[in-house]
CSV table of C-alpha atoms in Angstrom, one decimal:
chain,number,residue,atom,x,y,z
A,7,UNK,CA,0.0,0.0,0.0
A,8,UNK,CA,1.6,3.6,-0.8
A,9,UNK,CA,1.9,6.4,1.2
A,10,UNK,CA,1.6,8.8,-0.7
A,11,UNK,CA,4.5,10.1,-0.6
A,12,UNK,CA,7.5,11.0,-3.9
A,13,UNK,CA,10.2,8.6,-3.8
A,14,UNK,CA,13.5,10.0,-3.0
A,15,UNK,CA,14.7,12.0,-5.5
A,16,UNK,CA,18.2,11.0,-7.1
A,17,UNK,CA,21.2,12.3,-5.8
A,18,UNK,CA,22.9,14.9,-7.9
A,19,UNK,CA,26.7,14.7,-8.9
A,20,UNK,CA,28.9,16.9,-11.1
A,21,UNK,CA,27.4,18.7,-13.6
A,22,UNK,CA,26.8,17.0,-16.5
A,23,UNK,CA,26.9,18.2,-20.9
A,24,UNK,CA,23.5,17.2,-20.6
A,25,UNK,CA,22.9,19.7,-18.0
A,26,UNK,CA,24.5,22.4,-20.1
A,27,UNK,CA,22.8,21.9,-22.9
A,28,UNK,CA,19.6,22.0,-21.1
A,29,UNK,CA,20.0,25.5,-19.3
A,30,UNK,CA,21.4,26.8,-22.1
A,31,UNK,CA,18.8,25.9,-24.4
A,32,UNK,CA,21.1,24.2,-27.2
A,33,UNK,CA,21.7,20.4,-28.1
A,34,UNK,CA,24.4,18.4,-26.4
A,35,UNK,CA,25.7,18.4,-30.1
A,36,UNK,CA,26.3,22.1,-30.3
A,37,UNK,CA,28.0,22.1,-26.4
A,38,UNK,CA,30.4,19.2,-27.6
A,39,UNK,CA,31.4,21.6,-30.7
A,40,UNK,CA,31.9,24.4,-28.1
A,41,UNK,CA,34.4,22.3,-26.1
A,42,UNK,CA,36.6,21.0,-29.2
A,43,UNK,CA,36.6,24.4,-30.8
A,44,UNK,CA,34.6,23.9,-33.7
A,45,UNK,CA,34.4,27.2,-35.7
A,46,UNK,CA,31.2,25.8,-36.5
A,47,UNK,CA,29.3,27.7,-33.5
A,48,UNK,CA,28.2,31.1,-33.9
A,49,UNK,CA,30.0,33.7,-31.1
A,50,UNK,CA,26.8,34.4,-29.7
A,51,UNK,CA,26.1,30.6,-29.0
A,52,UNK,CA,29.6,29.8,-27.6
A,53,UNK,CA,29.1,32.6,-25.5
A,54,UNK,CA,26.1,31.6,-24.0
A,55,UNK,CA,27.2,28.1,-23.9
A,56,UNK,CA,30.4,29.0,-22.1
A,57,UNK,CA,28.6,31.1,-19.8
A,58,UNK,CA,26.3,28.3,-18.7
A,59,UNK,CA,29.1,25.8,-17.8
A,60,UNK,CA,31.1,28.5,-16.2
A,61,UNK,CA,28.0,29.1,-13.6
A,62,UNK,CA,27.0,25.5,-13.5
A,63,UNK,CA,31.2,24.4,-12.5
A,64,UNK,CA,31.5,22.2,-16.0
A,65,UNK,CA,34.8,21.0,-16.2
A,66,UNK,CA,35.1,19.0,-20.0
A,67,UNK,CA,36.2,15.2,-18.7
A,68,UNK,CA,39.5,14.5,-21.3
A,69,UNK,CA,39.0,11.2,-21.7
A,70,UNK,CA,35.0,11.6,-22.7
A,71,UNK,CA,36.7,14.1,-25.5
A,72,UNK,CA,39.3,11.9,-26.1
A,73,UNK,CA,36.3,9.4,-27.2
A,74,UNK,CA,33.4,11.7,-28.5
A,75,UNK,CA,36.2,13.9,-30.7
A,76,UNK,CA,39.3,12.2,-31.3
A,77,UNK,CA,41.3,14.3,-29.0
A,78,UNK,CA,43.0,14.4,-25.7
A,79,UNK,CA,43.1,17.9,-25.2
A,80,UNK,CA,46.6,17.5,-23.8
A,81,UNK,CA,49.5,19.1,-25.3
A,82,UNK,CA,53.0,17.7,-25.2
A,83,UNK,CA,55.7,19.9,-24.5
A,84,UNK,CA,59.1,18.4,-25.3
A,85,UNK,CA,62.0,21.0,-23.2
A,86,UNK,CA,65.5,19.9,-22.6
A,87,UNK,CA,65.0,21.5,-18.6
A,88,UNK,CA,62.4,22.3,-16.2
A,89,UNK,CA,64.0,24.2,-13.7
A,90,UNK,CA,65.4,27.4,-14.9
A,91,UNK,CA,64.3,30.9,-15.0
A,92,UNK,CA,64.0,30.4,-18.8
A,93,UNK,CA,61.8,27.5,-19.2
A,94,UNK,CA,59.5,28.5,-16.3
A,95,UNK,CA,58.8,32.0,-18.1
A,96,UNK,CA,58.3,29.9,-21.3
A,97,UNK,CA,55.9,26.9,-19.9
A,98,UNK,CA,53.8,30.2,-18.4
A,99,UNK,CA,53.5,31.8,-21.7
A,100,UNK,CA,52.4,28.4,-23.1
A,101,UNK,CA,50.1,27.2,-20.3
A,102,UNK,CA,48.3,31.0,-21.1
A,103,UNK,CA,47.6,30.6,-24.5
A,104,UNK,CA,46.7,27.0,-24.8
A,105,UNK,CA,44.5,27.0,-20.9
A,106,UNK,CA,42.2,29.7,-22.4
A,107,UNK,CA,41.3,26.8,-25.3
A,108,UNK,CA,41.0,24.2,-22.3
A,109,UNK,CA,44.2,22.3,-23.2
A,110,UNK,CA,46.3,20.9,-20.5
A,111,UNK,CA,50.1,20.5,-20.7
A,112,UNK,CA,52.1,17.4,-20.7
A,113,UNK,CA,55.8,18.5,-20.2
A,114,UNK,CA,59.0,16.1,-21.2
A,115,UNK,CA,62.2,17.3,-19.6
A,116,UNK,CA,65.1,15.5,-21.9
A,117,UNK,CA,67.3,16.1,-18.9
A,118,UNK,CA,70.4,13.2,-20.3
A,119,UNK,CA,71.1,11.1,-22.9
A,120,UNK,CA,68.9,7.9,-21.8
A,121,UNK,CA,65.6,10.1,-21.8
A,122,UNK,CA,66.5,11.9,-24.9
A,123,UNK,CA,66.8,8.6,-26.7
A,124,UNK,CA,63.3,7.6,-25.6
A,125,UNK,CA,61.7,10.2,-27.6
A,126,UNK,CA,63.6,8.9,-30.8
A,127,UNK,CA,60.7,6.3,-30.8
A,128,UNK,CA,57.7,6.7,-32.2
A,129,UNK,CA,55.9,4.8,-29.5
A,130,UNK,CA,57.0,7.5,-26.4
A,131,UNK,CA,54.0,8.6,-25.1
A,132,UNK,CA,54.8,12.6,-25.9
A,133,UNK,CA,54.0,11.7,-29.8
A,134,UNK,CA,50.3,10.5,-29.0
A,135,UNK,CA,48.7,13.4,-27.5
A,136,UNK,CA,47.0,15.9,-30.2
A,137,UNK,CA,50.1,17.9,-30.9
A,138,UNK,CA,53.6,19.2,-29.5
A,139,UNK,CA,55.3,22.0,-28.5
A,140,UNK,CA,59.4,21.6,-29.0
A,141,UNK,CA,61.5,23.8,-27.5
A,142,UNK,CA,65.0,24.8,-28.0
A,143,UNK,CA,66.4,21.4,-29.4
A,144,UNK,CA,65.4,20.2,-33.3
A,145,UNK,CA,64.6,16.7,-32.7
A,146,UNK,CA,63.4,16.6,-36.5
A,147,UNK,CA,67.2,16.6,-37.7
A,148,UNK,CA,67.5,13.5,-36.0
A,149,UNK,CA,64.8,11.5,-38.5
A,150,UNK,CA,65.2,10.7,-41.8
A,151,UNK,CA,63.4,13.4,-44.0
A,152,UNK,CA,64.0,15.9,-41.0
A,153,UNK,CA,60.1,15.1,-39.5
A,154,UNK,CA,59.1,13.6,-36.2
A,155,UNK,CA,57.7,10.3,-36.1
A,156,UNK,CA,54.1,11.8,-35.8
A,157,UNK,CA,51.0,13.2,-37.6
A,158,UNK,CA,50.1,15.0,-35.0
A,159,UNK,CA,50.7,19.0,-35.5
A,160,UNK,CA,54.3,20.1,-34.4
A,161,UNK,CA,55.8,23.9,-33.7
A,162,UNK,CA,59.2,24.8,-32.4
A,163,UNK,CA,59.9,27.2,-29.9
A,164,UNK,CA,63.1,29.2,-29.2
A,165,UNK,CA,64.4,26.8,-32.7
A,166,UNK,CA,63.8,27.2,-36.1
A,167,UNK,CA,62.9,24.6,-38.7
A,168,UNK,CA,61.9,24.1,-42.4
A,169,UNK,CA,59.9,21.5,-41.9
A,170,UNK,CA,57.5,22.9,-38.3
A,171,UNK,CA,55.4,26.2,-38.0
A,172,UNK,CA,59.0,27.8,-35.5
A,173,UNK,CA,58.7,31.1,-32.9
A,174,UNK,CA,62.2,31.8,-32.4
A,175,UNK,CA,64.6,35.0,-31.5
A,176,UNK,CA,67.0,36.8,-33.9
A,177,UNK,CA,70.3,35.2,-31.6
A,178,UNK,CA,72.4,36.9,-34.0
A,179,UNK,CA,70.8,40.3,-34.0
A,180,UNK,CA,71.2,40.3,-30.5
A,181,UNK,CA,74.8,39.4,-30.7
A,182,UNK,CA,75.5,42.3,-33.4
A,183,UNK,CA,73.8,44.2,-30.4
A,184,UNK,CA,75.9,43.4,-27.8
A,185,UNK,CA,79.2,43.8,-29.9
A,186,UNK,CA,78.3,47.4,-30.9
A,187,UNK,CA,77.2,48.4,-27.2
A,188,UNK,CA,80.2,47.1,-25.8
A,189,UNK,CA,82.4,48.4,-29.3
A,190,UNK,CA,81.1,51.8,-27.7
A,191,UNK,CA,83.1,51.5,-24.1
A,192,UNK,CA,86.6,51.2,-25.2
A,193,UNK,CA,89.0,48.9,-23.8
A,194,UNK,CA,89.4,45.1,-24.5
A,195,UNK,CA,86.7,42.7,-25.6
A,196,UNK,CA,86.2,39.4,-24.3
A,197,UNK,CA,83.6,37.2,-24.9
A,198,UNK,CA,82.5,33.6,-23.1
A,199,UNK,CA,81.4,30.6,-25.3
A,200,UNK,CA,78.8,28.6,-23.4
A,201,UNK,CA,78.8,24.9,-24.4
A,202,UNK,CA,75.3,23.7,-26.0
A,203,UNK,CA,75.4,20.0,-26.1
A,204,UNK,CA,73.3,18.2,-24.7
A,205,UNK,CA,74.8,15.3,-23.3
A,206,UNK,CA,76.7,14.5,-27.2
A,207,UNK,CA,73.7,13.9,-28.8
A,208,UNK,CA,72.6,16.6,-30.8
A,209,UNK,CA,73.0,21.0,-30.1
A,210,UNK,CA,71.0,23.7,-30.0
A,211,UNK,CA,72.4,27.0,-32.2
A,212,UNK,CA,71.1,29.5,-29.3
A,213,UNK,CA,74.3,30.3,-28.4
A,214,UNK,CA,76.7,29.8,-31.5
A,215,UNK,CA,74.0,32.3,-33.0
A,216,UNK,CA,74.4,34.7,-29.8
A,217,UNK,CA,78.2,34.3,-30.6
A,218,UNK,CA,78.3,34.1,-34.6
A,219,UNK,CA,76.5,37.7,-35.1
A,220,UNK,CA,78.7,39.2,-32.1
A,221,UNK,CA,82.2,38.2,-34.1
A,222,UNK,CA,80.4,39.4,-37.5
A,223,UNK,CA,79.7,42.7,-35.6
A,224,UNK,CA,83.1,42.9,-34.3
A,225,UNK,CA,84.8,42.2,-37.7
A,226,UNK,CA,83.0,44.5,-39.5
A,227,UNK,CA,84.1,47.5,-36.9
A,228,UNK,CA,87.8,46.3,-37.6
A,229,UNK,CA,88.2,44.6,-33.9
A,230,UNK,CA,88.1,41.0,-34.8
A,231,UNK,CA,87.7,39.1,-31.4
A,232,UNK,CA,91.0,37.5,-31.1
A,233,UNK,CA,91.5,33.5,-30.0
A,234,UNK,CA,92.4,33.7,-26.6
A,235,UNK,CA,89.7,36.4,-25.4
A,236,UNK,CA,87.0,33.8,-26.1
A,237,UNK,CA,87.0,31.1,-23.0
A,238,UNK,CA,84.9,28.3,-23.5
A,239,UNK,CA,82.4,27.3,-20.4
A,240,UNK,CA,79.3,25.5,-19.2
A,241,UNK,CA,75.9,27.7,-18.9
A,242,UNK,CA,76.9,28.4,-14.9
A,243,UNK,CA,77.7,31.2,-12.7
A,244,UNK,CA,80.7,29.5,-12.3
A,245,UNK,CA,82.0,29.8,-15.6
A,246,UNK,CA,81.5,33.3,-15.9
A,247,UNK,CA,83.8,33.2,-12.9
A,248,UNK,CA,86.3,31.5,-14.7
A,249,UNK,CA,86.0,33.0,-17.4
A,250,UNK,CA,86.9,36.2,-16.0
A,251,UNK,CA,89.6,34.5,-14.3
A,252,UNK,CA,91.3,34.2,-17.5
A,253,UNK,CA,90.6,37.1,-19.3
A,254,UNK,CA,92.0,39.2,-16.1
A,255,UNK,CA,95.4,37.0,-16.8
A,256,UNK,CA,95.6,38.5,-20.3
A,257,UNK,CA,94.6,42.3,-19.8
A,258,UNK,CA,94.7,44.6,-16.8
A,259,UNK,CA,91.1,46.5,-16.3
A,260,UNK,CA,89.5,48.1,-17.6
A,261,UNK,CA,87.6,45.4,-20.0
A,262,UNK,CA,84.1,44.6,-21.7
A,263,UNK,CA,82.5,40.7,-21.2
A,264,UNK,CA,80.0,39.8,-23.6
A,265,UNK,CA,79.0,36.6,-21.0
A,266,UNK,CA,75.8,35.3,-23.8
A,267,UNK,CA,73.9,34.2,-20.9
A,268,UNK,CA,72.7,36.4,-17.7
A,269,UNK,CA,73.3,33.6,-15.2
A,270,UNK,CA,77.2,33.6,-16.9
A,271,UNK,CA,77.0,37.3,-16.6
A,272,UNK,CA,76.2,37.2,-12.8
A,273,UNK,CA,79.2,35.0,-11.9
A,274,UNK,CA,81.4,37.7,-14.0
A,275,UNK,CA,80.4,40.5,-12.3
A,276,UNK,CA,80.8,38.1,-8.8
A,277,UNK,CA,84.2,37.1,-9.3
A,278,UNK,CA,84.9,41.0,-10.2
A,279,UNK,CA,83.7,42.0,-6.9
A,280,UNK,CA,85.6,39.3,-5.2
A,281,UNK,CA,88.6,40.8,-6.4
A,282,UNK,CA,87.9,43.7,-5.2
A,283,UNK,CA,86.8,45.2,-8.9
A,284,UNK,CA,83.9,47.3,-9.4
A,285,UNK,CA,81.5,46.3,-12.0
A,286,UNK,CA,80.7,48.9,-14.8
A,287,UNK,CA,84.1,50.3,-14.2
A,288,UNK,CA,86.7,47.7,-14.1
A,289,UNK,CA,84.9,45.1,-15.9
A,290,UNK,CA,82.2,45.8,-18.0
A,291,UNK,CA,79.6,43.1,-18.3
A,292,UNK,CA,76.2,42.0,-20.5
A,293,UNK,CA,74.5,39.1,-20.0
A,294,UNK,CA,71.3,37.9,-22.2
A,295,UNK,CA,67.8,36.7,-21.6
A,296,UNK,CA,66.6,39.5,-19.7
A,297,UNK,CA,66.4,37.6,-16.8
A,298,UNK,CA,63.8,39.4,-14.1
A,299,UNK,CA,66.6,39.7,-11.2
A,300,UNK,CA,69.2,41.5,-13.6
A,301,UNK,CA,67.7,44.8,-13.0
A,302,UNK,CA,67.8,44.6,-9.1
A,303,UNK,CA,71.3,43.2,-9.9
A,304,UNK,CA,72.4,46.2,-12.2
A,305,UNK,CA,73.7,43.7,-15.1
A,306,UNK,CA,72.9,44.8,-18.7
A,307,UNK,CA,71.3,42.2,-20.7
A,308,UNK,CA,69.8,41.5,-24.0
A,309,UNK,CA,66.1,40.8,-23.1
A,310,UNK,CA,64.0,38.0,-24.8
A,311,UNK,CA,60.1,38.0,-24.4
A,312,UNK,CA,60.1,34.3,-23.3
A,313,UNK,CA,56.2,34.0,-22.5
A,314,UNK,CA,55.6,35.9,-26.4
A,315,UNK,CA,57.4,33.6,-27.9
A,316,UNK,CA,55.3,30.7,-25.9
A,317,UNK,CA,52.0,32.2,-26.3
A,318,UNK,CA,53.0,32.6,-29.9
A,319,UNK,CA,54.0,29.1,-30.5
A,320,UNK,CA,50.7,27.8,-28.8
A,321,UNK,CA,48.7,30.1,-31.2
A,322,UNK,CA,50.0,28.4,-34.0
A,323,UNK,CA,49.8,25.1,-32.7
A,324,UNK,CA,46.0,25.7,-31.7
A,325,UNK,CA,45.3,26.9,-35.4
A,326,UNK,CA,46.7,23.7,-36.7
A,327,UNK,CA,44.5,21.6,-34.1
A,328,UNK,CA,41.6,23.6,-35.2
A,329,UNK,CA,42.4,22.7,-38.9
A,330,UNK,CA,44.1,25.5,-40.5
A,331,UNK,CA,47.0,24.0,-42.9
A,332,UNK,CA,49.2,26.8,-44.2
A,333,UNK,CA,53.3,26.0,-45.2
A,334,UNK,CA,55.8,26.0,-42.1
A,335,UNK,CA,55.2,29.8,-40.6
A,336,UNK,CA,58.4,31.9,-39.4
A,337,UNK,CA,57.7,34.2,-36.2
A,338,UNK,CA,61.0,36.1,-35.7
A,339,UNK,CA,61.5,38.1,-32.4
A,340,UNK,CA,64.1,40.3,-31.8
A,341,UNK,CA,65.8,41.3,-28.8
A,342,UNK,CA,66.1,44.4,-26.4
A,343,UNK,CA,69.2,45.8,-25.1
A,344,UNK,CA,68.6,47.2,-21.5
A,345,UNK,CA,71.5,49.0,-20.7
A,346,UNK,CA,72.1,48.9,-16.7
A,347,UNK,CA,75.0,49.8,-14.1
A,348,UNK,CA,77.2,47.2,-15.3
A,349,UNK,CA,78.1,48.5,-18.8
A,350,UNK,CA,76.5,52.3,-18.5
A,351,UNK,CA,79.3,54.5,-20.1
């Protein structure tokens, strides 16, 4: 016998694309073309859509997109570190431009020679997410036919290729910059060659670019850089102190440093003041990469804009997700000098 009363009503859970749909008075169809991007949604509608699952807490399940579109909505990001000022400013201009489309980040550190061999396989995991990011290091030289063993969409970052959509800085332009600045002071010019391998497997041309337009600059003014003032180090603090180690053993002060790196900069101008030397005076230094804590330091420096260059490279990589298919693009960005205590005339 009843009693009259409703049965219990049914526990409710996460929000669901049904429940989206329904308060926003569209079909489940036109939500799940929201979510993957389609162009095929009119601004109005996305809007609305977007909207609705914003107030309702929506959050897209991956692995239901994975299935319903194809996709993972996961980006690989293939880096050769994780920990430096450099790749943190570049993971956050990334993670911008690609979190506002809903993609998440998968990051690969190469770190050594045993991990970089991994991602010569086509089977390593980075190559089977819906598209990759690749910064710094060409992997594509190392396939035959200069591609990555993928059909998933590709762009470098801080590299160039012929074969990938590439954002990348003018290294040389900024070397030609730092070789007339420093052309500017008088005195002797030393320079520091950082070492780029990474662990004998292949090179990034970041800093033979840095060093190739600063000799160029140099010859063309008539002051070749002679042999011995270039010393060759790791990318360290310590090797700037080194470096000026030697260079102090084969001129008295006062003399310039083009260091190609800020961090190789800051162990210059370190070992200067160790010796009792006063930066901008006795030893005239310029890093690169416009590092944030160079300008509480005083250390000129040749900024890059690392998070443009990421958002940039996500750009492209979302318009090739959402099916544009134009030849390899080139997005060249050039560098700033920021002339500070350590190299002010």
């Amino acid at each position: 016998m009843g009693t009259g009363s409703k049965p219990p009503s049914k526990r409710r859970g996460a929000p669901t694309i049904a429940d989206v749909a329904r308060k926003a008075g569209v079909g489940i169809g036109t939500v799940s073309r929201v979510i993957n991007n389609s162009p095929a949604v009119r601004p109005e509608t996305r809007a609305k859509v977007q909207a609705v699952m914003e107030e309702l807490g929506y959050v897209p399940n991956p692995h239901a997109r994975r299935i319903a579109g194809g996709r993972s909505y996961t980006v690989s990001v293939l880096l050769p570190f994780v920990g430096t000022e450099f790749y943190l400013r570049l993971i956050e201009g990334i993670e911008e431009e690609l979190g506002a489309q809903r993609y998440d980040l998968a990051l690969f550190p190469l770190l050594s020679r045993k991990r970089l061999e991994r991602f010569l396989n086509s089977s390593a995991l980075a190559y089977h997410t819906d598209g990759l990011i690749v910064a710094s290091y060409d992997l594509s030289e190392r396939f035959p036919g200069g591609r990555l063993p993928t059909d998933r969409p590709v762009v470098m970052v801080d590299a160039r290729s012929r074969a990938y959509d590439s954002a990348y800085l003018d290294n040389a332009l900024g070397g030609r910059m730092a070789a007339e600045h420093l052309l500017e002071l008088g005195g002797p010019i030393f320079a520091v060659q950082i070492e780029e391998e990474l662990d004998r497997v292949f090179a990034s041309t970041v800093f033979s670019s840095r060093l190739g337009g600063f000799r160029e600059a140099l010859a063309a003014a008539g002051r070749p850089l002679a042999t011995e003032h270039l010393y060759r180090t790791r990318l360290s603090a310590e090797g700037g102190q080194m470096a000026l180690q030697r260079f102090l053993s084969l001129a008295a002060p006062p003399l310039n440093v083009f260091a190609a790196a800020d961090v190789v900069a800051l162990g210059v101008a370190e070992e200067a003041e160790r010796r009792g030397l006063v930066v901008g005076r006795d030893v005239r230094v310029l890093g690169f990469d416009g590092q944030p804590w160079t300008a509480e330091r005083g250390l000129s420096t040749l900024e890059q804009p690392v998070e443009a260059m990421g958002r940039a490279a996500a750009r492209m990589l979302i318009e090739r997700l959402q099916g544009a298919q134009p030849e390899p693009r080139q997005r060249r960005f050039e560098p700033k000098l920021r002339i500070r205590a350590s190299t002010r005339p």
